[in-house]
Amino acid sequence: MLKFLHLSKLSFRFLNKSIACFSQPFIQKEYQFISDDEVDYEITAAFVNDDEFQNFANAQTIEEVIKIYQENNLTPEQIHFPVFQICALLRRNPEIQNELLHQFIIENVLPNFETLKPSQSITIIVLLQKLQNKSYNVQIKKHLEQNLQNYNSKQLPHIFYFYSKQGWKMFHIGKILKQQLKTFEFNIVGLCSIIRACYIESTQLKSIIHSDLALKASKHLINMVDDMNIQQQIAVFNQLAKMKLQQSTSNKQFPQLLYKLAEIFVQNLGKINLHSKLKLLQSYQSLTNTFPNTLFENIYNSIEIDSLNSQNKLRLYINLKEQKSYNRPKPEKMQSIFNNIKFDEITENNLLLKFLDIEFSQQNQQIIDSIIIRLSNAQNLNSKQKIEFLRVIIKQNKVSKYLDQIKITNDHLPRLIDQAYYCHKYINNLPSLEQQDNIKASTEQLILKLHELENKSKLSISHYILTLEPYPGDPFYEFINKEIKLDELPEKDYIHFLLRLNSLNHLNHELKTKSEMMTPSLDQLQSIINNISNIDYLNDKLVKQISKWLFDIANKSIIDGTFNVHLMLNLIFKIVLYTPIYALHTSRGTVIQPIRELLNFISTQIQQHQGNLEVDLYLFIRFTKSLFNLDIKTTLIYNICQNLCQQLDDFQDIDKIQIASIITDQNPDLFGNLQIINSFLIQILNLKVDKFIYIQIRTKILLYQLKYKDKLNCNVQINSLEEMITQLKMELIQFNFSINNKEHYFDGLMTLLDYDAWRINPQKQENDGLSDFIKLHFQNLNETLNMKSMRPGLKTVIRIINQCENKYQFIQKYENLFQQMFSKCKQVRNQEIPHIQACLDYIEFAKKLKLSNKDIFKFLIDQIQEQDHNLKSTQIVQIIQKFAELKIYAKPFYDNLSNMIINNSKQFSRVELLDVMNAFTKLGYFNQELVINILENTQLELKQLNNGIISVQTLWSILTNFYYFMKELNQNLFQRYEEIIMHLMQNVSQFVYLDKIQKLPIIFRQFMDIYNLVEFSGYLDLQLNQLQQEQARLIVENGKNKIKQNLIPNQKSTQQFRSLMKFLDKKKIEYKMHYYFDSQYVDFYIETKRMIISVDNSLYVTNDMQQYTGFHYINQWILEGATKKYELKNIRIKAWQWLQMSDEQKTKILQL
């Protein structure tokens, strides 16, 4: 028998594409291999052992099953019993579907789906997967979406797989599974289902978003591999290989499970049938070159070619043709296999189509042509096969010959264009010049055919082309450019072309110019904005253009006197509210500039507007909340509120209350006329409304007036507020959650919290029990709050703290409550991965309130890392800055962020890059590659910088980093950047004269570090050249008198330092204090006759006290210089330990 004897070493490489489909008895789509027929034995056991199921166990036909169901009068909740038996029957014979089954599903199964438990509903889903009827599946989707949280780790993988087979969005389920894989136990079938679903996503939906999930599932399977059957093992091996996880996962990891499976297959080769062997060979097309080849060699040596029928010989030929060069037999061997194939015996269309997709040899052209003729005349091609046929005739350069023969209609033409588009777009990826030339020629022939179409057909096909992305050398958009007269289009077509063309990044310059000249009328633009949420191709480019059109129309209408401020305002509301968040932001994460310009423009117009303002109040209230999350500085809200306050009679009482609520959340300094504002608030106080929300707003107004009574020039009595506080408390006690909105209850508690923050006084302790009341009643909401619902409350607390004069006392008073609110970030709905912005909100809350919770910070870091591919540059900067202020050290996380910055440094502004370097240095995270990257990208700006604050931050960061690299890594960067250092030192030497230096604690701390470091630079190995040393002396001379005269006398000692000095006095040790400041500034050192003593403070250590910060390192080097100068010992006291030491311990540590 003929076997493989030799493999060639040809360097020739073909595209790594999977073999499409195998023939009988394996006709199913490739991704169905070992899928629907795979049995979940736990579910099966539960059925077999159930008494009710025994009625159905012996039924041999669907008719019998349905009859038994009807005769036994089962409840709707028991519908899963007959369904399970129907699944078993379909597994044996997929062809037994009939009208009776359809009627049974419509009348009995689908209507009762919502009554089933999750474990029971899985049986229905398995049946629907087998039937593949889209109308059935759509009917259960809504219920599945609403109840995902009810499915456990053994059930949810079935849902995930079901979604993948329907082509539905499944990202949200993937996020839940990612979380569950960390904590819950999964069975083999569930893990295989996850991998299979991810594989379908990668092959059918062309997405790699769940590559990390597939990798995690494979890691769990490693410990279960011996319990998997051979079919499961082969399916998983094939799917993981084809996903190429080493390229698509975030950490570029190769699944270790594949190595273990390959060893098992080698040991059990005799148990593997021909079909499975071909699947395993096929997997090697996608495996890395370093993967062991033993399995491949054993498989091909075991295949007896002469015994194969023609279909299997063709499968083998295709398989080998697509192998990498070192696994492909010599050309003569391949031709020998080919010559023994009897193509007239091959009946499977998919196999023939696959052959045409990969075979271009001239000596086989006669066979190729005969197959094309055969398929063009075939009556049994399904729609997918027809599309595939179009693609292969393009690749074979047979378009002109067969275009008329296959009778292409207008319905088929888009499909042909689609195939030609993708072939032509990725033409350079093809392995041979012959194939590239074929596609070029075919595309040219197709375009010629398009030019011959009548105008109506040209317009129709152009609509389709607009759905495709332009690319270099694109002939399709050139067709639009030449054939479509944009200015003569009917209105409906004009709007479609207008929007589509302005959403694209054009590479055709002439068409780009034409599209930029297209503009809508006001009526057309109004219709576009009203339907903006329905534009499925909406992106930031199109939103910019829509905003620009509105801005231009508004300016033009001002000139011609037709400007309608009411219409413009409401249209702007709709743009901001109806546009998805991603389309409102740039790739960096900032709101697009045209939106900012629109908001500033309309704000100015409203400020100048005379008369009433016609505002859609519903839109305005939503807009106010939305604007709060967009981080845009504008006076629009203030100007609108001020106008609305003058038209009180236009609104119902509930509308007035909502306007008042918005006003009392604003800073009064930004209102143009506070008299109007206060007059409006007084009128609201006089309303007679017996509702909880009014009592809450009335309390809020009185508090607002008392807070800002001087600015508002109002006379309000404290007892009026206290009466409302008492009434609000009573309302909260009697609050009925069944008829009232729990958000109003929360707002009431926040109003009480705001009041308690306002009245807090260090000299006076209130004992009315209000804080206990707030904490107690918060527990009524505690169980219902989660990460998402808690976010508005966090922002309210931050606003309260920003307005509180005694914030530290207030935070201390409610620390436990705030910790409880902070902990809500771990309560995520459906165990989903929360949005990055939600994580940032919680980090900001912790920063403002100085909260410390190691577990929660780890949780937030994990959530951000799970989706770091979605991080915007502005978010990266925010995370680093906030964590630096919180002193949270997470090296692997920072390494990852640093790599992202290095790889995408062009997306960061120069100021942002310097902020990153400064934040990391303060934190004590040193990354030489990152620092060099930042300085290389900012050196031109730094050489021209004249900002004192930025100069201090940057010089401090550079000196700290460079000295660290020199001492720890033996890398000297001082000379490479000496010009930058010199310029920054000149700026810093002047900065000391600015009065504001004393008002910026950390900046002053950094200045003092620079001052002291350069003062002792002569005793350190600080690589400063002569000019820099002269500039250093200037910094010291300019700073010395200012520091001694103005700053040191005004500073208070920390408790630890006072304790140290008191101890030295007690021991009668003479000492001298050098440039000492409190913990917010600088605590330097005490000098005695024998030693220099320094005290650590909170700036020196990270949040967990496990790492030293940048302040520690630079202070250590300063002390090193001081000890060398005075020839003394250096002793450092840890502040958090000193106060707990006994006198004996203190004496010992000071070596007295």
PDB file of C-alpha atoms in Angstrom, residues 147-381:
ATOM      1  CA  ASN A 147     -32.324  36.159  33.603  1.00  0.00           C
ATOM      2  CA  LEU A 148     -28.637  35.564  32.880  1.00  0.00           C
ATOM      3  CA  GLN A 149     -27.826  36.005  36.562  1.00  0.00           C
ATOM      4  CA  ASN A 150     -29.908  32.910  37.362  1.00  0.00           C
ATOM      5  CA  TYR A 151     -27.728  30.515  35.334  1.00  0.00           C
ATOM      6  CA  ASN A 152     -24.857  28.877  37.181  1.00  0.00           C
ATOM      7  CA  SER A 153     -21.438  27.853  35.888  1.00  0.00           C
ATOM      8  CA  LYS A 154     -22.753  24.546  34.539  1.00  0.00           C
ATOM      9  CA  GLN A 155     -25.642  26.159  32.653  1.00  0.00           C
ATOM     10  CA  LEU A 156     -24.267  29.468  31.392  1.00  0.00           C
ATOM     11  CA  PRO A 157     -21.770  27.881  28.944  1.00  0.00           C
ATOM     12  CA  HIS A 158     -24.764  26.381  27.103  1.00  0.00           C
ATOM     13  CA  ILE A 159     -26.274  29.887  26.785  1.00  0.00           C
ATOM     14  CA  PHE A 160     -22.932  31.261  25.614  1.00  0.00           C
ATOM     15  CA  TYR A 161     -22.662  28.564  22.944  1.00  0.00           C
ATOM     16  CA  PHE A 162     -26.297  29.079  21.921  1.00  0.00           C
ATOM     17  CA  TYR A 163     -25.644  32.812  21.392  1.00  0.00           C
ATOM     18  CA  SER A 164     -22.557  32.108  19.298  1.00  0.00           C
ATOM     19  CA  LYS A 165     -24.519  29.811  16.997  1.00  0.00           C
ATOM     20  CA  GLN A 166     -27.137  32.525  16.442  1.00  0.00           C
ATOM     21  CA  GLY A 167     -24.503  35.194  15.756  1.00  0.00           C
ATOM     22  CA  TRP A 168     -25.880  37.281  18.639  1.00  0.00           C
ATOM     23  CA  LYS A 169     -23.778  39.665  20.692  1.00  0.00           C
ATOM     24  CA  MET A 170     -22.271  37.619  23.487  1.00  0.00           C
ATOM     25  CA  PHE A 171     -19.676  39.908  25.061  1.00  0.00           C
ATOM     26  CA  HIS A 172     -21.757  40.456  28.208  1.00  0.00           C
ATOM     27  CA  ILE A 173     -22.047  36.698  28.777  1.00  0.00           C
ATOM     28  CA  GLY A 174     -18.328  36.283  28.164  1.00  0.00           C
ATOM     29  CA  LYS A 175     -17.644  38.826  30.914  1.00  0.00           C
ATOM     30  CA  ILE A 176     -19.768  36.836  33.368  1.00  0.00           C
ATOM     31  CA  LEU A 177     -17.990  33.612  32.452  1.00  0.00           C
ATOM     32  CA  LYS A 178     -14.591  35.262  32.931  1.00  0.00           C
ATOM     33  CA  GLN A 179     -15.594  36.148  36.466  1.00  0.00           C
ATOM     34  CA  GLN A 180     -17.100  32.721  37.163  1.00  0.00           C
ATOM     35  CA  LEU A 181     -13.953  30.929  35.964  1.00  0.00           C
ATOM     36  CA  LYS A 182     -12.081  32.589  38.826  1.00  0.00           C
ATOM     37  CA  THR A 183     -14.285  31.223  41.571  1.00  0.00           C
ATOM     38  CA  PHE A 184     -16.719  28.550  40.366  1.00  0.00           C
ATOM     39  CA  GLU A 185     -16.289  24.938  39.312  1.00  0.00           C
ATOM     40  CA  PHE A 186     -16.974  24.055  35.669  1.00  0.00           C
ATOM     41  CA  ASN A 187     -17.552  20.608  34.177  1.00  0.00           C
ATOM     42  CA  ILE A 188     -15.926  19.311  30.999  1.00  0.00           C
ATOM     43  CA  VAL A 189     -18.957  19.869  28.783  1.00  0.00           C
ATOM     44  CA  GLY A 190     -19.237  23.470  29.986  1.00  0.00           C
ATOM     45  CA  LEU A 191     -15.575  24.222  29.322  1.00  0.00           C
ATOM     46  CA  CYS A 192     -15.769  22.581  25.882  1.00  0.00           C
ATOM     47  CA  SER A 193     -18.870  24.665  25.133  1.00  0.00           C
ATOM     48  CA  ILE A 194     -17.005  27.857  26.056  1.00  0.00           C
ATOM     49  CA  ILE A 195     -14.090  26.998  23.762  1.00  0.00           C
ATOM     50  CA  ARG A 196     -16.445  25.971  20.969  1.00  0.00           C
ATOM     51  CA  ALA A 197     -18.390  29.238  21.256  1.00  0.00           C
ATOM     52  CA  CYS A 198     -15.191  31.282  21.175  1.00  0.00           C
ATOM     53  CA  TYR A 199     -14.104  29.291  18.120  1.00  0.00           C
ATOM     54  CA  ILE A 200     -17.383  30.024  16.319  1.00  0.00           C
ATOM     55  CA  GLU A 201     -16.944  33.698  17.163  1.00  0.00           C
ATOM     56  CA  SER A 202     -13.431  33.722  15.685  1.00  0.00           C
ATOM     57  CA  THR A 203     -14.342  31.849  12.485  1.00  0.00           C
ATOM     58  CA  GLN A 204     -17.909  32.886  11.729  1.00  0.00           C
ATOM     59  CA  LEU A 205     -18.148  36.324  13.354  1.00  0.00           C
ATOM     60  CA  LYS A 206     -14.521  37.264  12.571  1.00  0.00           C
ATOM     61  CA  SER A 207     -13.920  38.398  16.151  1.00  0.00           C
ATOM     62  CA  ILE A 208     -11.193  37.565  18.663  1.00  0.00           C
ATOM     63  CA  ILE A 209     -12.739  39.359  21.608  1.00  0.00           C
ATOM     64  CA  HIS A 210     -13.061  36.143  23.622  1.00  0.00           C
ATOM     65  CA  SER A 211      -9.592  34.718  23.015  1.00  0.00           C
ATOM     66  CA  ASP A 212      -8.629  35.251  26.671  1.00  0.00           C
ATOM     67  CA  LEU A 213     -11.771  33.415  27.767  1.00  0.00           C
ATOM     68  CA  ALA A 214     -10.920  30.419  25.573  1.00  0.00           C
ATOM     69  CA  LEU A 215      -7.405  30.367  27.005  1.00  0.00           C
ATOM     70  CA  LYS A 216      -8.743  30.398  30.580  1.00  0.00           C
ATOM     71  CA  ALA A 217     -11.114  27.555  29.796  1.00  0.00           C
ATOM     72  CA  SER A 218      -8.223  25.538  28.322  1.00  0.00           C
ATOM     73  CA  LYS A 219      -6.228  26.026  31.530  1.00  0.00           C
ATOM     74  CA  HIS A 220      -9.109  24.548  33.534  1.00  0.00           C
ATOM     75  CA  LEU A 221      -9.338  21.580  31.154  1.00  0.00           C
ATOM     76  CA  ILE A 222      -5.685  20.610  31.663  1.00  0.00           C
ATOM     77  CA  ASN A 223      -6.557  18.997  34.988  1.00  0.00           C
ATOM     78  CA  MET A 224      -9.561  17.180  33.470  1.00  0.00           C
ATOM     79  CA  VAL A 225      -8.016  15.987  30.219  1.00  0.00           C
ATOM     80  CA  ASP A 226      -7.918  12.338  31.282  1.00  0.00           C
ATOM     81  CA  ASP A 227     -11.686  12.414  31.887  1.00  0.00           C
ATOM     82  CA  MET A 228     -12.446  13.788  28.407  1.00  0.00           C
ATOM     83  CA  ASN A 229     -13.502  11.366  25.688  1.00  0.00           C
ATOM     84  CA  ILE A 230     -11.495  11.213  22.462  1.00  0.00           C
ATOM     85  CA  GLN A 231     -14.101  13.208  20.517  1.00  0.00           C
ATOM     86  CA  GLN A 232     -13.970  16.060  23.026  1.00  0.00           C
ATOM     87  CA  GLN A 233     -10.174  16.028  22.997  1.00  0.00           C
ATOM     88  CA  ILE A 234      -9.969  16.209  19.189  1.00  0.00           C
ATOM     89  CA  ALA A 235     -12.585  18.963  18.954  1.00  0.00           C
ATOM     90  CA  VAL A 236     -10.833  21.103  21.580  1.00  0.00           C
ATOM     91  CA  PHE A 237      -7.415  20.531  19.973  1.00  0.00           C
ATOM     92  CA  ASN A 238      -8.708  21.555  16.541  1.00  0.00           C
ATOM     93  CA  GLN A 239     -10.568  24.624  17.805  1.00  0.00           C
ATOM     94  CA  LEU A 240      -7.772  25.950  20.021  1.00  0.00           C
ATOM     95  CA  ALA A 241      -5.224  25.485  17.245  1.00  0.00           C
ATOM     96  CA  LYS A 242      -7.306  27.367  14.690  1.00  0.00           C
ATOM     97  CA  MET A 243      -7.955  30.294  17.053  1.00  0.00           C
ATOM     98  CA  LYS A 244      -4.191  31.014  17.161  1.00  0.00           C
ATOM     99  CA  LEU A 245      -4.399  32.228  20.736  1.00  0.00           C
ATOM    100  CA  GLN A 246      -0.670  32.953  20.751  1.00  0.00           C
ATOM    101  CA  GLN A 247      -1.506  35.888  18.469  1.00  0.00           C
ATOM    102  CA  SER A 248      -4.904  37.007  19.749  1.00  0.00           C
ATOM    103  CA  THR A 249      -4.768  36.748  23.562  1.00  0.00           C
ATOM    104  CA  SER A 250      -3.739  39.789  25.583  1.00  0.00           C
ATOM    105  CA  ASN A 251      -0.595  38.071  26.870  1.00  0.00           C
ATOM    106  CA  LYS A 252       0.121  36.226  23.577  1.00  0.00           C
ATOM    107  CA  GLN A 253       0.013  32.854  25.333  1.00  0.00           C
ATOM    108  CA  PHE A 254      -0.005  29.484  23.601  1.00  0.00           C
ATOM    109  CA  PRO A 255      -2.436  26.952  25.184  1.00  0.00           C
ATOM    110  CA  GLN A 256      -0.422  24.426  27.143  1.00  0.00           C
ATOM    111  CA  LEU A 257      -3.344  22.014  26.820  1.00  0.00           C
ATOM    112  CA  LEU A 258      -2.375  21.379  23.178  1.00  0.00           C
ATOM    113  CA  TYR A 259       0.960  19.832  24.190  1.00  0.00           C
ATOM    114  CA  LYS A 260      -0.749  17.429  26.557  1.00  0.00           C
ATOM    115  CA  LEU A 261      -3.439  16.482  24.031  1.00  0.00           C
ATOM    116  CA  ALA A 262      -0.834  15.846  21.314  1.00  0.00           C
ATOM    117  CA  GLU A 263       0.905  13.342  23.596  1.00  0.00           C
ATOM    118  CA  ILE A 264      -2.422  11.580  24.268  1.00  0.00           C
ATOM    119  CA  PHE A 265      -3.208  11.346  20.543  1.00  0.00           C
ATOM    120  CA  VAL A 266       0.194   9.805  19.795  1.00  0.00           C
ATOM    121  CA  GLN A 267      -0.450   7.168  22.444  1.00  0.00           C
ATOM    122  CA  ASN A 268      -4.009   6.455  21.225  1.00  0.00           C
ATOM    123  CA  LEU A 269      -3.593   6.757  17.463  1.00  0.00           C
ATOM    124  CA  GLY A 270      -5.290   3.420  16.893  1.00  0.00           C
ATOM    125  CA  LYS A 271      -8.529   4.731  18.409  1.00  0.00           C
ATOM    126  CA  ILE A 272      -8.714   7.722  16.048  1.00  0.00           C
ATOM    127  CA  ASN A 273     -10.744   7.336  12.827  1.00  0.00           C
ATOM    128  CA  LEU A 274      -9.836   8.798   9.418  1.00  0.00           C
ATOM    129  CA  HIS A 275     -12.089  11.821   9.772  1.00  0.00           C
ATOM    130  CA  SER A 276     -10.516  12.765  13.110  1.00  0.00           C
ATOM    131  CA  LYS A 277      -7.016  12.188  11.752  1.00  0.00           C
ATOM    132  CA  LEU A 278      -7.708  14.642   8.947  1.00  0.00           C
ATOM    133  CA  LYS A 279      -8.998  17.146  11.511  1.00  0.00           C
ATOM    134  CA  LEU A 280      -5.780  16.798  13.499  1.00  0.00           C
ATOM    135  CA  LEU A 281      -3.645  17.210  10.374  1.00  0.00           C
ATOM    136  CA  GLN A 282      -5.683  20.280   9.556  1.00  0.00           C
ATOM    137  CA  SER A 283      -4.873  21.735  12.980  1.00  0.00           C
ATOM    138  CA  TYR A 284      -1.166  21.800  12.079  1.00  0.00           C
ATOM    139  CA  GLN A 285      -1.863  24.495   9.481  1.00  0.00           C
ATOM    140  CA  SER A 286      -2.457  26.924  12.402  1.00  0.00           C
ATOM    141  CA  LEU A 287      -0.003  25.660  15.022  1.00  0.00           C
ATOM    142  CA  THR A 288       3.311  27.410  15.635  1.00  0.00           C
ATOM    143  CA  ASN A 289       6.447  26.219  13.879  1.00  0.00           C
ATOM    144  CA  THR A 290       7.910  25.220  17.240  1.00  0.00           C
ATOM    145  CA  PHE A 291       5.047  22.862  18.118  1.00  0.00           C
ATOM    146  CA  PRO A 292       6.227  19.218  18.193  1.00  0.00           C
ATOM    147  CA  ASN A 293       5.695  17.516  14.822  1.00  0.00           C
ATOM    148  CA  THR A 294       5.572  13.950  16.140  1.00  0.00           C
ATOM    149  CA  LEU A 295       1.777  13.734  15.994  1.00  0.00           C
ATOM    150  CA  PHE A 296       1.658  14.971  12.398  1.00  0.00           C
ATOM    151  CA  GLU A 297       4.292  12.492  11.266  1.00  0.00           C
ATOM    152  CA  ASN A 298       2.572   9.575  13.028  1.00  0.00           C
ATOM    153  CA  ILE A 299      -0.787  10.446  11.500  1.00  0.00           C
ATOM    154  CA  TYR A 300       0.327  10.828   7.884  1.00  0.00           C
ATOM    155  CA  ASN A 301       2.373   7.626   8.164  1.00  0.00           C
ATOM    156  CA  SER A 302      -0.755   5.791   9.308  1.00  0.00           C
ATOM    157  CA  ILE A 303      -2.942   6.840   6.354  1.00  0.00           C
ATOM    158  CA  GLU A 304      -3.136   4.321   3.498  1.00  0.00           C
ATOM    159  CA  ILE A 305      -3.882   6.470   0.477  1.00  0.00           C
ATOM    160  CA  ASP A 306      -4.760   3.695  -1.971  1.00  0.00           C
ATOM    161  CA  SER A 307      -7.603   2.541   0.266  1.00  0.00           C
ATOM    162  CA  LEU A 308      -9.231   5.980   0.360  1.00  0.00           C
ATOM    163  CA  ASN A 309     -12.205   6.776  -1.846  1.00  0.00           C
ATOM    164  CA  SER A 310     -11.940   9.805  -4.140  1.00  0.00           C
ATOM    165  CA  GLN A 311     -13.675  12.169  -1.739  1.00  0.00           C
ATOM    166  CA  ASN A 312     -11.282  11.345   1.085  1.00  0.00           C
ATOM    167  CA  LYS A 313      -8.323  11.547  -1.290  1.00  0.00           C
ATOM    168  CA  LEU A 314      -9.425  15.053  -2.245  1.00  0.00           C
ATOM    169  CA  ARG A 315      -9.807  15.953   1.416  1.00  0.00           C
ATOM    170  CA  LEU A 316      -6.296  14.730   2.062  1.00  0.00           C
ATOM    171  CA  TYR A 317      -4.949  16.592  -1.000  1.00  0.00           C
ATOM    172  CA  ILE A 318      -6.546  19.859   0.148  1.00  0.00           C
ATOM    173  CA  ASN A 319      -5.278  19.292   3.679  1.00  0.00           C
ATOM    174  CA  LEU A 320      -1.691  18.749   2.561  1.00  0.00           C
ATOM    175  CA  LYS A 321      -1.845  21.575   0.037  1.00  0.00           C
ATOM    176  CA  GLU A 322      -2.490  24.023   2.883  1.00  0.00           C
ATOM    177  CA  GLN A 323       0.183  22.661   5.203  1.00  0.00           C
ATOM    178  CA  LYS A 324       3.331  24.602   5.993  1.00  0.00           C
ATOM    179  CA  SER A 325       6.189  23.888   3.602  1.00  0.00           C
ATOM    180  CA  TYR A 326       8.022  21.492   5.938  1.00  0.00           C
ATOM    181  CA  ASN A 327       4.878  19.351   6.301  1.00  0.00           C
ATOM    182  CA  ARG A 328       3.964  19.352   2.612  1.00  0.00           C
ATOM    183  CA  PRO A 329       5.056  16.420   0.385  1.00  0.00           C
ATOM    184  CA  LYS A 330       7.145  17.041  -2.700  1.00  0.00           C
ATOM    185  CA  PRO A 331       5.272  18.415  -5.777  1.00  0.00           C
ATOM    186  CA  GLU A 332       5.512  15.087  -7.598  1.00  0.00           C
ATOM    187  CA  LYS A 333       3.983  13.302  -4.597  1.00  0.00           C
ATOM    188  CA  MET A 334       1.148  15.833  -4.456  1.00  0.00           C
ATOM    189  CA  GLN A 335       0.506  15.437  -8.193  1.00  0.00           C
ATOM    190  CA  SER A 336       0.458  11.658  -7.783  1.00  0.00           C
ATOM    191  CA  ILE A 337      -2.281  11.947  -5.167  1.00  0.00           C
ATOM    192  CA  PHE A 338      -4.174  14.369  -7.408  1.00  0.00           C
ATOM    193  CA  ASN A 339      -3.973  12.118 -10.458  1.00  0.00           C
ATOM    194  CA  ASN A 340      -5.597   9.271  -8.517  1.00  0.00           C
ATOM    195  CA  ILE A 341      -8.667  11.335  -7.641  1.00  0.00           C
ATOM    196  CA  LYS A 342     -11.764  10.564  -9.743  1.00  0.00           C
ATOM    197  CA  PHE A 343     -13.532  13.925  -9.655  1.00  0.00           C
ATOM    198  CA  ASP A 344     -16.698  12.595 -11.301  1.00  0.00           C
ATOM    199  CA  GLU A 345     -17.231  10.467  -8.159  1.00  0.00           C
ATOM    200  CA  ILE A 346     -17.154  13.503  -5.862  1.00  0.00           C
ATOM    201  CA  THR A 347     -20.648  14.739  -5.059  1.00  0.00           C
ATOM    202  CA  GLU A 348     -20.001  17.149  -2.220  1.00  0.00           C
ATOM    203  CA  ASN A 349     -20.185  20.748  -3.413  1.00  0.00           C
ATOM    204  CA  ASN A 350     -18.331  22.165  -0.393  1.00  0.00           C
ATOM    205  CA  LEU A 351     -15.363  19.933  -1.118  1.00  0.00           C
ATOM    206  CA  LEU A 352     -15.226  21.009  -4.752  1.00  0.00           C
ATOM    207  CA  LEU A 353     -15.492  24.670  -3.796  1.00  0.00           C
ATOM    208  CA  LYS A 354     -12.647  24.278  -1.334  1.00  0.00           C
ATOM    209  CA  PHE A 355     -10.551  22.657  -4.066  1.00  0.00           C
ATOM    210  CA  LEU A 356     -11.156  25.635  -6.390  1.00  0.00           C
ATOM    211  CA  ASP A 357     -10.172  27.965  -3.560  1.00  0.00           C
ATOM    212  CA  ILE A 358      -6.656  26.542  -3.228  1.00  0.00           C
ATOM    213  CA  GLU A 359      -5.742  24.944  -6.588  1.00  0.00           C
ATOM    214  CA  PHE A 360      -4.202  27.145  -9.328  1.00  0.00           C
ATOM    215  CA  SER A 361      -1.760  24.800 -11.047  1.00  0.00           C
ATOM    216  CA  GLN A 362      -1.692  25.214 -14.852  1.00  0.00           C
ATOM    217  CA  GLN A 363      -1.386  21.478 -15.415  1.00  0.00           C
ATOM    218  CA  ASN A 364      -4.664  20.966 -13.547  1.00  0.00           C
ATOM    219  CA  GLN A 365      -6.601  23.720 -15.369  1.00  0.00           C
ATOM    220  CA  GLN A 366      -8.705  21.283 -17.354  1.00  0.00           C
ATOM    221  CA  ILE A 367     -10.044  19.745 -14.133  1.00  0.00           C
ATOM    222  CA  ILE A 368     -10.542  23.224 -12.640  1.00  0.00           C
ATOM    223  CA  ASP A 369     -12.580  24.378 -15.654  1.00  0.00           C
ATOM    224  CA  SER A 370     -14.712  21.250 -15.659  1.00  0.00           C
ATOM    225  CA  ILE A 371     -15.564  21.708 -11.957  1.00  0.00           C
ATOM    226  CA  ILE A 372     -16.465  25.368 -12.496  1.00  0.00           C
ATOM    227  CA  ILE A 373     -18.819  24.391 -15.368  1.00  0.00           C
ATOM    228  CA  ARG A 374     -20.305  21.656 -13.225  1.00  0.00           C
ATOM    229  CA  LEU A 375     -20.939  23.956 -10.270  1.00  0.00           C
ATOM    230  CA  SER A 376     -22.279  26.768 -12.434  1.00  0.00           C
ATOM    231  CA  ASN A 377     -24.953  24.354 -13.698  1.00  0.00           C
ATOM    232  CA  ALA A 378     -25.628  22.773 -10.294  1.00  0.00           C
ATOM    233  CA  GLN A 379     -29.190  23.116  -9.039  1.00  0.00           C
ATOM    234  CA  ASN A 380     -28.466  22.142  -5.439  1.00  0.00           C
ATOM    235  CA  LEU A 381     -26.128  24.966  -4.365  1.00  0.00           C
TER     236      LEU A 381
END
